[in-house]
Amino acid sequence: MRGMVRELCGCHTTMPIDDMEIIEDLARHLQWIADASQSDAFIDCPLADERTALVVAQAHPTTAASLYKTSVVGQFAHFHNEPAVMFCLLSGKPMLGSRGTSQEGIAMQQNVVPIRSKRGSVIGALILESDISKHIEQERNVERLLETNEQLGETLLSLAMSDGGMQSLMQEGIVLFDDRHKVTYTNAQALHLLQLAGYTGSIEGSPIGEMFDGQLSRIATQDHTGVFRSEFQTRHMTLELKALSLQRNHRIVGGFILVRDLTELKAKEKQLLVKSAVIKEIHHRVKNNLQTVAGLLRLQMRRTKHEEVRNVYLDSINRINSIAVIHEMLAFEGLETIPFHDVAARIVKTIISSSVKPDQQITTRIGGDELILSAEQAMTLGLVLNELVQNCVNHAFVERSTGEIEVSLELLGDDGRVRVSDTGVGMRGGGAHSGERKGHIGLQISETLVLENLGGTLELSSGSLGTQVDITFPLRRMNGEQNDCHY
């Protein structure tokens, strides 16, 4: 590049050697400048004809797309094609942000700064050209949006002021105001709502800042250009206010206010809040009653000296506590669905703390996906989980001091799966057939609940390394129907 710069300058200009060296030195750094600025970079030098310059160096950016497919080094730049370059060479002043079109017809932005000799004279121009076609398109989109907004505002104004009957069909009241923020029009619904709110006499000509206890004064005094929302409360009704100023040529020409009656909606919201509070209180009381029953059973259990009777009491207490867990979550969360991971954790913790022998070390692990279940599904699955974990504690670790119980939750498309496994001694015969499960009342209860209440299946496998039970069930019934839970 160095030899070409000197050759071009020597052939076409009267530039002295020391000025050529300045141009050559800058040309050596031109590629770095192009990459850093993500622009095509050029060096133009002036000719004897003050309206013409010569391109002596060029660099395509490697960090962005170039505006040029071929080299333009050695070509002439004329005043009518490159006015910013020629102005910079003649005046010695930079030209920044100038827009133009490349040889390929792409919109570009051009920044031009003068190159000076040691004596201060202008010996060239450094030119950076970048593609701004996307920026231009965005500007055009904004212009079209502003134009559409103005047309929409004019249409709304003309429609509202027409003699047609569309306004009377709208549930919202319409109040129009002019550039002085005075009411110029109200439809029938707006007049009706204003009268219910206590306004009498003529509304037209009234300042909007004095309406609705001054709530609209903000839009009237601050040239508010966004959508203003507020609620106006009277003794007997609640109104929603939406106000918008309309502009034309960046000047507010008026606007409109939409008035909507929210009285009935607010009343229904209040009823829902009351019902929700009542339902939560019911769940809370059911939970308390269940815990009371469990407490009474625990007192009876402590009085008995028979181990078999004690186990029956303990199983019943754990079943009651499993149901109480669901009601407690419904009472405090106030939701119609239950995250079952939390339920499983609490049930397992309760059984381990109450049933594991003092000399045993049984560890538990709960993992997998989060299953979000309806209250009915969670209630049934909680009872099933209670039976299965209780079976693990009672039968899997006979004459063993250590063991592990794992509960895994898995989401399978529209189905859910709960797996309970242990590292115990296993079941005689593997337990694969229903006949082999006779005598295991917990398994029989679990299988019945899964089949009838969840519409699912229970699969069991057992061996010397332990027992595994898989429960698969649809998360939602067909057509969104749910079976009732019976317990």
Tab-separated table of N, CA and C in Angstrom, residues 34-154:
chain	number	residue	atom	x	y	z
A	34	ALA	N	-10.620	1.022	10.123
A	34	ALA	CA	-11.852	0.474	9.532
A	34	ALA	C	-12.479	-0.568	10.449
A	35	ASP	N	-11.654	-1.431	11.039
A	35	ASP	CA	-12.184	-2.481	11.923
A	35	ASP	C	-12.759	-1.876	13.200
A	36	ALA	N	-12.060	-0.902	13.775
A	36	ALA	CA	-12.515	-0.306	15.033
A	36	ALA	C	-13.820	0.461	14.862
A	37	SER	N	-13.980	1.118	13.723
A	37	SER	CA	-15.180	1.939	13.477
A	37	SER	C	-16.281	1.177	12.752
A	38	GLN	N	-15.961	-0.087	12.332
A	38	GLN	CA	-16.905	-0.897	11.551
A	38	GLN	C	-17.403	-0.121	10.331
A	39	SER	N	-16.454	0.532	9.647
A	39	SER	CA	-16.789	1.373	8.499
A	39	SER	C	-15.755	1.153	7.402
A	40	ASP	N	-16.154	1.452	6.172
A	40	ASP	CA	-15.187	1.536	5.078
A	40	ASP	C	-14.375	2.805	5.269
A	41	ALA	N	-13.036	2.685	5.183
A	41	ALA	CA	-12.152	3.829	5.417
A	41	ALA	C	-11.405	4.173	4.137
A	42	PHE	N	-11.283	5.475	3.859
A	42	PHE	CA	-10.614	5.967	2.649
A	42	PHE	C	-9.723	7.152	3.010
A	43	ILE	N	-8.719	7.368	2.135
A	43	ILE	CA	-7.944	8.607	2.190
A	43	ILE	C	-8.017	9.239	0.803
A	44	ASP	N	-8.532	10.470	0.751
A	44	ASP	CA	-8.594	11.236	-0.496
A	44	ASP	C	-7.627	12.401	-0.404
A	45	CYS	N	-6.951	12.652	-1.500
A	45	CYS	CA	-6.028	13.790	-1.557
A	45	CYS	C	-6.503	14.778	-2.621
A	46	PRO	N	-6.360	16.095	-2.351
A	46	PRO	CA	-6.832	17.100	-3.312
A	46	PRO	C	-5.933	17.189	-4.542
A	47	LEU	N	-6.540	17.566	-5.679
A	47	LEU	CA	-5.806	17.765	-6.926
A	47	LEU	C	-5.759	19.251	-7.248
A	48	ALA	N	-5.119	19.557	-8.342
A	48	ALA	CA	-5.021	20.967	-8.740
A	48	ALA	C	-6.397	21.550	-9.001
A	49	ASP	N	-7.283	20.717	-9.586
A	49	ASP	CA	-8.670	21.128	-9.756
A	49	ASP	C	-9.356	21.037	-8.396
A	50	GLU	N	-9.716	22.140	-7.819
A	50	GLU	CA	-10.242	22.178	-6.460
A	50	GLU	C	-11.578	21.447	-6.304
A	51	ARG	N	-12.205	21.075	-7.418
A	51	ARG	CA	-13.479	20.369	-7.360
A	51	ARG	C	-13.307	18.858	-7.549
A	52	THR	N	-12.044	18.395	-7.471
A	52	THR	CA	-11.754	16.975	-7.694
A	52	THR	C	-10.716	16.512	-6.677
A	53	ALA	N	-10.873	15.255	-6.225
A	53	ALA	CA	-9.897	14.642	-5.321
A	53	ALA	C	-9.605	13.236	-5.815
A	54	LEU	N	-8.504	12.644	-5.294
A	54	LEU	CA	-8.063	11.320	-5.725
A	54	LEU	C	-8.081	10.377	-4.528
A	55	VAL	N	-8.673	9.171	-4.718
A	55	VAL	CA	-8.669	8.145	-3.671
A	55	VAL	C	-7.323	7.438	-3.720
A	56	VAL	N	-6.507	7.558	-2.650
A	56	VAL	CA	-5.165	6.977	-2.638
A	56	VAL	C	-5.067	5.751	-1.729
A	57	ALA	N	-6.048	5.505	-0.863
A	57	ALA	CA	-6.008	4.337	0.028
A	57	ALA	C	-7.424	3.957	0.431
A	58	GLN	N	-7.627	2.655	0.686
A	58	GLN	CA	-8.953	2.149	1.043
A	58	GLN	C	-8.791	0.910	1.915
A	59	ALA	N	-9.717	0.703	2.901
A	59	ALA	CA	-9.712	-0.499	3.745
A	59	ALA	C	-11.138	-0.935	4.003
A	60	HIS	N	-11.422	-2.213	3.736
A	60	HIS	CA	-12.732	-2.786	4.044
A	60	HIS	C	-12.736	-3.281	5.489
A	61	PRO	N	-13.809	-3.074	6.251
A	61	PRO	CA	-13.846	-3.574	7.634
A	61	PRO	C	-14.007	-5.090	7.672
A	62	THR	N	-13.318	-5.727	8.606
A	62	THR	CA	-13.511	-7.165	8.821
A	62	THR	C	-14.514	-7.425	9.939
A	63	THR	N	-14.956	-6.354	10.608
A	63	THR	CA	-15.894	-6.480	11.726
A	63	THR	C	-17.322	-6.162	11.326
A	64	ALA	N	-17.545	-5.786	10.069
A	64	ALA	CA	-18.885	-5.449	9.579
A	64	ALA	C	-18.907	-5.626	8.070
A	65	ALA	N	-20.109	-5.591	7.500
A	65	ALA	CA	-20.248	-5.715	6.051
A	65	ALA	C	-19.765	-4.444	5.364
A	66	SER	N	-19.036	-4.621	4.260
A	66	SER	CA	-18.525	-3.470	3.509
A	66	SER	C	-19.580	-2.957	2.546
A	67	LEU	N	-19.511	-1.648	2.279
A	67	LEU	CA	-20.414	-1.029	1.315
A	67	LEU	C	-19.917	-1.205	-0.122
A	68	TYR	N	-18.683	-1.703	-0.271
A	68	TYR	CA	-18.055	-1.764	-1.582
A	68	TYR	C	-17.605	-3.181	-1.885
A	69	LYS	N	-17.885	-3.623	-3.131
A	69	LYS	CA	-17.473	-4.942	-3.575
A	69	LYS	C	-16.096	-4.917	-4.232
A	70	THR	N	-15.685	-3.765	-4.771
A	70	THR	CA	-14.392	-3.647	-5.457
A	70	THR	C	-13.631	-2.457	-4.900
A	71	SER	N	-12.375	-2.374	-5.252
A	71	SER	CA	-11.523	-1.269	-4.804
A	71	SER	C	-11.788	-0.021	-5.650
A	72	VAL	N	-11.751	1.140	-4.970
A	72	VAL	CA	-11.914	2.418	-5.683
A	72	VAL	C	-10.628	3.231	-5.641
A	73	VAL	N	-9.526	2.608	-5.200
A	73	VAL	CA	-8.243	3.302	-5.155
A	73	VAL	C	-7.827	3.692	-6.569
A	74	GLY	N	-7.408	4.936	-6.740
A	74	GLY	CA	-7.021	5.454	-8.048
A	74	GLY	C	-8.147	6.155	-8.780
A	75	GLN	N	-9.386	6.077	-8.231
A	75	GLN	CA	-10.502	6.751	-8.873
A	75	GLN	C	-10.622	8.187	-8.348
A	76	PHE	N	-11.296	9.011	-9.151
A	76	PHE	CA	-11.457	10.420	-8.793
A	76	PHE	C	-12.799	10.649	-8.092
A	77	ALA	N	-12.790	11.525	-7.116
A	77	ALA	CA	-14.005	11.938	-6.419
A	77	ALA	C	-14.318	13.365	-6.838
A	78	HIS	N	-15.529	13.592	-7.318
A	78	HIS	CA	-15.928	14.905	-7.816
A	78	HIS	C	-16.876	15.587	-6.838
A	79	PHE	N	-16.975	16.896	-6.957
A	79	PHE	CA	-17.749	17.695	-6.011
A	79	PHE	C	-19.216	17.278	-5.993
A	80	HIS	N	-19.794	16.986	-7.164
A	80	HIS	CA	-21.223	16.671	-7.192
A	80	HIS	C	-21.518	15.299	-6.583
A	81	ASN	N	-20.522	14.413	-6.515
A	81	ASN	CA	-20.717	13.100	-5.896
A	81	ASN	C	-20.284	13.068	-4.428
A	82	GLU	N	-19.288	13.834	-4.085
A	82	GLU	CA	-18.720	13.820	-2.732
A	82	GLU	C	-18.636	15.244	-2.174
A	83	PRO	N	-19.776	15.910	-1.963
A	83	PRO	CA	-19.735	17.306	-1.497
A	83	PRO	C	-19.101	17.436	-0.112
A	84	ALA	N	-19.330	16.452	0.785
A	84	ALA	CA	-18.769	16.539	2.133
A	84	ALA	C	-17.253	16.449	2.093
A	85	VAL	N	-16.702	15.577	1.230
A	85	VAL	CA	-15.246	15.438	1.109
A	85	VAL	C	-14.630	16.716	0.567
A	86	MET	N	-15.230	17.251	-0.463
A	86	MET	CA	-14.672	18.449	-1.076
A	86	MET	C	-14.763	19.640	-0.127
A	87	PHE	N	-15.871	19.729	0.642
A	87	PHE	CA	-15.993	20.826	1.610
A	87	PHE	C	-14.891	20.724	2.665
A	88	CYS	N	-14.602	19.506	3.128
A	88	CYS	CA	-13.563	19.303	4.141
A	88	CYS	C	-12.192	19.684	3.595
A	89	LEU	N	-11.890	19.304	2.347
A	89	LEU	CA	-10.587	19.617	1.756
A	89	LEU	C	-10.416	21.113	1.534
A	90	LEU	N	-11.488	21.805	1.179
A	90	LEU	CA	-11.402	23.232	0.889
A	90	LEU	C	-11.423	24.086	2.154
A	91	SER	N	-12.242	23.696	3.132
A	91	SER	CA	-12.399	24.532	4.328
A	91	SER	C	-11.512	24.094	5.487
A	92	GLY	N	-11.063	22.832	5.458
A	92	GLY	CA	-10.272	22.325	6.579
A	92	GLY	C	-11.117	21.979	7.795
A	93	LYS	N	-12.415	21.924	7.637
A	93	LYS	CA	-13.315	21.611	8.746
A	93	LYS	C	-13.887	20.206	8.584
A	94	PRO	N	-14.097	19.494	9.671
A	94	PRO	CA	-14.671	18.144	9.567
A	94	PRO	C	-16.142	18.200	9.184
A	95	MET	N	-16.594	17.160	8.548
A	95	MET	CA	-18.011	16.991	8.213
A	95	MET	C	-18.470	15.657	8.819
A	96	LEU	N	-19.267	15.738	9.885
A	96	LEU	CA	-19.676	14.547	10.618
A	96	LEU	C	-21.178	14.312	10.454
A	97	GLY	N	-21.566	13.061	10.243
A	97	GLY	CA	-22.977	12.702	10.168
A	97	GLY	C	-23.622	12.973	8.832
A	98	SER	N	-22.825	13.261	7.803
A	98	SER	CA	-23.397	13.510	6.483
A	98	SER	C	-23.934	12.206	5.907
A	99	ARG	N	-25.097	12.261	5.268
A	99	ARG	CA	-25.715	11.077	4.697
A	99	ARG	C	-25.645	11.110	3.180
A	100	GLY	N	-25.563	9.896	2.621
A	100	GLY	CA	-25.506	9.804	1.172
A	100	GLY	C	-25.824	8.391	0.734
A	101	THR	N	-25.492	8.087	-0.522
A	101	THR	CA	-25.750	6.772	-1.094
A	101	THR	C	-24.460	6.250	-1.711
A	102	SER	N	-24.138	4.975	-1.415
A	102	SER	CA	-22.922	4.381	-1.960
A	102	SER	C	-23.108	4.056	-3.433
A	103	GLN	N	-22.001	3.597	-4.063
A	103	GLN	CA	-22.070	3.243	-5.481
A	103	GLN	C	-23.019	2.065	-5.725
A	104	GLU	N	-23.251	1.244	-4.683
A	104	GLU	CA	-24.182	0.117	-4.805
A	104	GLU	C	-25.607	0.505	-4.410
A	105	GLY	N	-25.847	1.807	-4.162
A	105	GLY	CA	-27.183	2.281	-3.832
A	105	GLY	C	-27.603	2.031	-2.395
A	106	ILE	N	-26.652	1.845	-1.470
A	106	ILE	CA	-26.949	1.594	-0.060
A	106	ILE	C	-26.852	2.904	0.713
A	107	ALA	N	-27.853	3.155	1.573
A	107	ALA	CA	-27.831	4.360	2.396
A	107	ALA	C	-26.657	4.297	3.361
A	108	MET	N	-25.883	5.402	3.444
A	108	MET	CA	-24.691	5.390	4.287
A	108	MET	C	-24.567	6.712	5.024
A	109	GLN	N	-23.794	6.649	6.090
A	109	GLN	CA	-23.425	7.858	6.828
A	109	GLN	C	-21.934	8.081	6.659
A	110	GLN	N	-21.536	9.326	6.384
A	110	GLN	CA	-20.154	9.654	6.057
A	110	GLN	C	-19.595	10.641	7.076
A	111	ASN	N	-18.464	10.289	7.664
A	111	ASN	CA	-17.730	11.174	8.556
A	111	ASN	C	-16.380	11.487	7.911
A	112	VAL	N	-16.104	12.768	7.762
A	112	VAL	CA	-14.890	13.208	7.063
A	112	VAL	C	-14.111	14.152	7.964
A	113	VAL	N	-12.808	13.869	8.153
A	113	VAL	CA	-11.943	14.763	8.936
A	113	VAL	C	-10.715	15.094	8.105
A	114	PRO	N	-10.188	16.316	8.218
A	114	PRO	CA	-9.030	16.719	7.405
A	114	PRO	C	-7.730	16.099	7.910
A	115	ILE	N	-6.808	15.876	6.970
A	115	ILE	CA	-5.445	15.434	7.290
A	115	ILE	C	-4.532	16.631	7.013
A	116	ARG	N	-3.759	17.032	7.996
A	116	ARG	CA	-2.939	18.242	7.856
A	116	ARG	C	-1.448	17.899	7.830
A	117	SER	N	-0.700	18.748	7.139
A	117	SER	CA	0.758	18.623	7.103
A	117	SER	C	1.345	19.234	8.365
A	118	LYS	N	2.661	19.131	8.510
A	118	LYS	CA	3.321	19.735	9.657
A	118	LYS	C	3.195	21.249	9.640
A	119	ARG	N	2.936	21.803	8.466
A	119	ARG	CA	2.780	23.256	8.326
A	119	ARG	C	1.350	23.703	8.592
A	120	GLY	N	0.410	22.716	8.729
A	120	GLY	CA	-0.977	23.048	9.032
A	120	GLY	C	-1.886	23.078	7.830
A	121	SER	N	-1.345	22.878	6.644
A	121	SER	CA	-2.180	22.910	5.441
A	121	SER	C	-2.891	21.574	5.263
A	122	VAL	N	-4.061	21.567	4.597
A	122	VAL	CA	-4.838	20.354	4.369
A	122	VAL	C	-4.234	19.599	3.189
A	123	ILE	N	-3.800	18.344	3.449
A	123	ILE	CA	-3.187	17.542	2.388
A	123	ILE	C	-4.035	16.309	2.055
A	124	GLY	N	-5.146	16.123	2.767
A	124	GLY	CA	-6.004	14.985	2.481
A	124	GLY	C	-7.195	14.948	3.418
A	125	ALA	N	-7.997	13.922	3.222
A	125	ALA	CA	-9.187	13.741	4.066
A	125	ALA	C	-9.328	12.269	4.410
A	126	LEU	N	-9.587	11.975	5.704
A	126	LEU	CA	-9.888	10.618	6.151
A	126	LEU	C	-11.407	10.471	6.156
A	127	ILE	N	-11.884	9.461	5.459
A	127	ILE	CA	-13.324	9.287	5.256
A	127	ILE	C	-13.746	7.934	5.832
A	128	LEU	N	-14.800	7.935	6.651
A	128	LEU	CA	-15.386	6.706	7.197
A	128	LEU	C	-16.832	6.626	6.737
A	129	GLU	N	-17.193	5.527	6.088
A	129	GLU	CA	-18.547	5.357	5.570
A	129	GLU	C	-19.155	4.081	6.162
A	130	SER	N	-20.353	4.184	6.774
A	130	SER	CA	-21.013	3.041	7.408
A	130	SER	C	-22.430	2.885	6.884
A	131	ASP	N	-22.911	1.640	6.885
A	131	ASP	CA	-24.248	1.304	6.389
A	131	ASP	C	-25.293	1.714	7.426
A	132	ILE	N	-26.231	2.579	7.051
A	132	ILE	CA	-27.305	2.999	7.962
A	132	ILE	C	-28.675	2.692	7.357
A	133	SER	N	-28.731	1.714	6.455
A	133	SER	CA	-30.007	1.410	5.795
A	133	SER	C	-31.052	0.931	6.798
A	134	LYS	N	-30.637	0.119	7.826
A	134	LYS	CA	-31.591	-0.334	8.835
A	134	LYS	C	-32.071	0.829	9.688
A	135	HIS	N	-31.156	1.741	9.999
A	135	HIS	CA	-31.532	2.911	10.796
A	135	HIS	C	-32.522	3.785	10.034
A	136	ILE	N	-32.284	3.939	8.730
A	136	ILE	CA	-33.202	4.725	7.897
A	136	ILE	C	-34.579	4.083	7.877
A	137	GLU	N	-34.618	2.740	7.776
A	137	GLU	CA	-35.898	2.043	7.742
A	137	GLU	C	-36.648	2.224	9.058
A	138	GLN	N	-35.924	2.183	10.192
A	138	GLN	CA	-36.559	2.412	11.486
A	138	GLN	C	-37.140	3.816	11.575
A	139	GLU	N	-36.402	4.800	11.066
A	139	GLU	CA	-36.907	6.176	11.071
A	139	GLU	C	-38.182	6.292	10.244
A	140	ARG	N	-38.199	5.606	9.113
A	140	ARG	CA	-39.399	5.643	8.271
A	140	ARG	C	-40.583	4.983	8.979
A	141	ASN	N	-40.294	3.877	9.695
A	141	ASN	CA	-41.369	3.212	10.445
A	141	ASN	C	-41.937	4.128	11.522
A	142	VAL	N	-41.050	4.870	12.213
A	142	VAL	CA	-41.504	5.809	13.239
A	142	VAL	C	-42.349	6.912	12.615
A	143	GLU	N	-41.904	7.419	11.466
A	143	GLU	CA	-42.670	8.462	10.784
A	143	GLU	C	-44.052	7.953	10.387
A	144	ARG	N	-44.092	6.712	9.865
A	144	ARG	CA	-45.388	6.148	9.477
A	144	ARG	C	-46.283	5.956	10.696
A	145	LEU	N	-45.658	5.556	11.835
A	145	LEU	CA	-46.435	5.367	13.064
A	145	LEU	C	-47.010	6.684	13.559
A	146	LEU	N	-46.198	7.746	13.523
A	146	LEU	CA	-46.678	9.054	13.946
A	146	LEU	C	-47.805	9.544	13.037
A	147	GLU	N	-47.627	9.307	11.745
A	147	GLU	CA	-48.663	9.726	10.794
A	147	GLU	C	-49.955	8.955	11.034
A	148	THR	N	-49.822	7.637	11.301
A	148	THR	CA	-51.005	6.821	11.582
A	148	THR	C	-51.690	7.275	12.856
A	149	ASN	N	-50.881	7.643	13.874
A	149	ASN	CA	-51.434	8.118	15.144
A	149	ASN	C	-52.249	9.393	14.942
A	150	GLU	N	-51.705	10.312	14.130
A	150	GLU	CA	-52.436	11.555	13.858
A	150	GLU	C	-53.739	11.266	13.107
A	151	GLN	N	-53.653	10.361	12.105
A	151	GLN	CA	-54.859	10.022	11.348
A	151	GLN	C	-55.897	9.361	12.241
A	152	LEU	N	-55.436	8.492	13.169
A	152	LEU	CA	-56.368	7.837	14.081
A	152	LEU	C	-57.036	8.854	14.998
A	153	GLY	N	-56.244	9.805	15.493
A	153	GLY	CA	-56.810	10.837	16.359
A	153	GLY	C	-57.857	11.660	15.632
A	154	GLU	N	-57.550	12.040	14.402
A	154	GLU	CA	-58.507	12.818	13.618
A	154	GLU	C	-59.773	12.009	13.351
